[in-house]
């Protein structure tokens, strides 16, 4: 497969609509969750759509989060000072993986490995950056995540 022929993770997942489905399902269970629900008690009704825009951009889709929301800096500011604990981070990951199944994201090993890789990385950064006294960079590009060592499966 040439580089040009390799679909982005965004395209493989089903595009913007797939990520919106994912975050709708995800935040429906997040707000009901005893451990992390309280962190999201005051979230904006559009929060799921914004996170879908972020994930779409990360996985190779259009740069809408950068253009329409303000990019990395805005995402970072939402996490500063939240003091996310490891059990909370892990719950966030578990609920997102459940949501990926429920929303019907592709379940092939290659896609899920790349997806989980970003989620593991991103949640660990979010926890780290949310601690009191953390001094993460305030400006950076939105990360772009690819297939890594396991390109899309070809029968
Ligand atoms: C890959 C990991 C993560 C990504 C990509 C992510 C993404 C985002 C984005 C894009 C926003 C801002 C949405 C907007 O523009 O309105 C946000 C806000 C927020 N995130 Fe995260 N996040 C991650 C991990 C976490 C974790 C692990 C927690 C806590 C367990 C968390 C808690 C929050 C909270 C509390 C807000 C603010 C909600 C509000 O508006 O009140 N995030 N996140």
Short mmCIF file of N, CA, C and O and ligand atoms in Angstrom, two decimals, residues 27 36 39-40 42-44 47 50-51 54-55 65 69 74-75 78-79 82 84 88-89 92 118-119 122-123 126, ligand 1:
data_model
loop_
_atom_site.label_atom_id
_atom_site.label_comp_id
_atom_site.label_asym_id
_atom_site.label_seq_id
_atom_site.Cartn_x
_atom_site.Cartn_y
_atom_site.Cartn_z
N UNK A 27 -20.52 10.52 26.56
CA UNK A 27 -20.87 11.48 27.62
C UNK A 27 -22.22 11.16 28.27
O UNK A 27 -22.45 11.56 29.41
N UNK A 36 -16.51 9.86 37.76
CA UNK A 36 -16.11 11.03 36.95
C UNK A 36 -17.29 11.94 36.58
O UNK A 36 -17.07 13.07 36.13
N UNK A 39 -17.19 15.64 37.69
CA UNK A 39 -16.26 16.55 36.98
C UNK A 39 -16.96 17.23 35.80
O UNK A 39 -16.54 18.29 35.33
N UNK A 40 -18.01 16.57 35.29
CA UNK A 40 -18.67 17.06 34.07
C UNK A 40 -20.04 17.65 34.35
O UNK A 40 -20.82 17.89 33.44
N UNK A 42 -21.08 20.52 35.02
CA UNK A 42 -21.41 21.83 34.43
C UNK A 42 -20.99 21.93 32.97
O UNK A 42 -20.84 23.02 32.45
N UNK A 43 -20.80 20.78 32.33
CA UNK A 43 -20.31 20.88 30.95
C UNK A 43 -21.38 21.46 30.02
O UNK A 43 -22.57 21.28 30.23
N UNK A 44 -20.88 22.12 29.01
CA UNK A 44 -21.69 22.72 27.96
C UNK A 44 -22.44 21.60 27.20
O UNK A 44 -21.90 20.51 27.02
N UNK A 47 -20.45 20.09 24.52
CA UNK A 47 -19.17 19.45 24.85
C UNK A 47 -18.92 18.18 24.02
O UNK A 47 -17.83 18.03 23.44
N UNK A 50 -17.76 19.11 20.64
CA UNK A 50 -16.40 19.69 20.63
C UNK A 50 -15.34 18.61 20.74
O UNK A 50 -14.32 18.66 20.06
N UNK A 51 -15.58 17.65 21.61
CA UNK A 51 -14.58 16.57 21.75
C UNK A 51 -14.55 15.72 20.48
O UNK A 51 -13.48 15.26 20.06
N UNK A 54 -12.34 17.54 18.18
CA UNK A 54 -10.94 17.34 18.58
C UNK A 54 -10.43 15.98 18.08
O UNK A 54 -9.39 15.88 17.43
N UNK A 55 -11.20 14.94 18.38
CA UNK A 55 -10.76 13.59 18.00
C UNK A 55 -10.66 13.46 16.48
O UNK A 55 -9.72 12.85 15.96
N UNK A 65 -11.35 21.81 15.11
CA UNK A 65 -11.16 22.23 16.51
C UNK A 65 -10.20 23.41 16.57
O UNK A 65 -10.40 24.36 17.32
N UNK A 69 -12.58 26.31 17.56
CA UNK A 69 -12.56 26.32 19.03
C UNK A 69 -11.32 26.98 19.61
O UNK A 69 -11.32 27.35 20.77
N UNK A 74 -7.06 25.81 24.03
CA UNK A 74 -8.40 25.78 24.61
C UNK A 74 -8.65 24.42 25.27
O UNK A 74 -9.17 24.34 26.40
N UNK A 75 -8.25 23.35 24.59
CA UNK A 75 -8.41 22.01 25.18
C UNK A 75 -7.64 21.94 26.49
O UNK A 75 -8.16 21.50 27.52
N UNK A 78 -9.14 23.59 29.62
CA UNK A 78 -10.26 22.87 30.24
C UNK A 78 -9.77 21.87 31.28
O UNK A 78 -10.55 21.43 32.13
N UNK A 79 -8.53 21.44 31.19
CA UNK A 79 -8.04 20.41 32.11
C UNK A 79 -7.21 20.97 33.26
O UNK A 79 -7.06 20.31 34.29
N UNK A 82 -7.74 20.57 37.32
CA UNK A 82 -8.81 19.61 37.63
C UNK A 82 -8.34 18.47 38.54
O UNK A 82 -9.16 17.72 39.06
N UNK A 84 -7.06 15.51 38.08
CA UNK A 84 -7.60 14.19 37.68
C UNK A 84 -6.76 13.10 38.33
O UNK A 84 -5.53 13.13 38.29
N UNK A 88 -9.78 8.02 38.07
CA UNK A 88 -10.67 8.79 37.19
C UNK A 88 -10.23 8.68 35.74
O UNK A 88 -11.05 8.52 34.83
N UNK A 89 -8.91 8.79 35.51
CA UNK A 89 -8.40 8.65 34.15
C UNK A 89 -8.80 7.30 33.58
O UNK A 89 -9.29 7.18 32.46
N UNK A 92 -12.41 7.05 32.65
CA UNK A 92 -12.65 7.78 31.38
C UNK A 92 -12.30 6.86 30.20
O UNK A 92 -13.06 6.74 29.25
N UNK A 118 -3.65 6.39 21.14
CA UNK A 118 -3.83 7.83 21.35
C UNK A 118 -4.57 8.10 22.67
O UNK A 118 -4.20 9.01 23.42
N UNK A 119 -5.60 7.32 22.95
CA UNK A 119 -6.40 7.57 24.14
C UNK A 119 -5.55 7.37 25.41
O UNK A 119 -5.63 8.14 26.36
N UNK A 122 -3.17 10.43 25.44
CA UNK A 122 -3.87 11.69 25.71
C UNK A 122 -4.40 11.77 27.13
O UNK A 122 -4.32 12.83 27.76
N UNK A 123 -4.92 10.67 27.65
CA UNK A 123 -5.47 10.71 29.01
C UNK A 123 -4.35 10.86 30.05
O UNK A 123 -4.54 11.50 31.08
N UNK A 126 -3.49 14.42 29.99
CA UNK A 126 -4.55 15.22 30.61
C UNK A 126 -4.43 15.13 32.14
O UNK A 126 -4.54 16.14 32.84
C1 LIG B 1 -7.44 11.68 25.20
C2 LIG B 1 -7.88 12.26 26.31
C3 LIG B 1 -8.73 13.48 26.36
C4 LIG B 1 -9.15 14.31 25.35
C5 LIG B 1 -8.86 14.18 23.87
C6 LIG B 1 -9.96 15.34 25.95
C7 LIG B 1 -10.53 16.37 25.24
C8 LIG B 1 -11.18 17.44 25.80
C9 LIG B 1 -11.58 18.62 25.09
C10 LIG B 1 -11.36 18.85 23.59
C11 LIG B 1 -12.18 19.45 25.97
C12 LIG B 1 -12.74 20.84 25.67
C13 LIG B 1 -14.05 20.79 24.92
C14 LIG B 1 -14.47 22.15 24.39
O1 LIG B 1 -13.78 22.72 23.55
O2 LIG B 1 -15.54 22.62 24.82
C15 LIG B 1 -12.16 18.79 27.26
C16 LIG B 1 -12.69 19.29 28.43
C17 LIG B 1 -12.73 18.59 29.62
N1 LIG B 1 -12.15 17.38 29.89
FE1 LIG B 1 -11.07 16.29 28.63
N2 LIG B 1 -10.04 15.13 27.31
C18 LIG B 1 -9.31 14.01 27.60
C19 LIG B 1 -9.16 13.43 28.84
C20 LIG B 1 -9.85 13.79 29.96
C21 LIG B 1 -9.88 13.07 31.20
C22 LIG B 1 -9.10 11.76 31.47
C23 LIG B 1 -10.70 13.75 32.04
C24 LIG B 1 -11.10 13.43 33.45
C25 LIG B 1 -11.24 12.21 33.93
C26 LIG B 1 -11.17 14.92 31.33
C27 LIG B 1 -12.00 15.91 31.85
C28 LIG B 1 -12.42 17.03 31.19
C29 LIG B 1 -13.27 18.05 31.79
C30 LIG B 1 -13.82 18.01 33.21
C31 LIG B 1 -13.46 19.03 30.81
C32 LIG B 1 -14.28 20.31 30.96
C33 LIG B 1 -15.77 20.00 30.91
C34 LIG B 1 -16.61 21.26 31.06
O3 LIG B 1 -16.76 21.99 30.06
O4 LIG B 1 -17.08 21.51 32.17
N3 LIG B 1 -10.64 14.91 30.07
N4 LIG B 1 -11.54 17.56 27.12
#
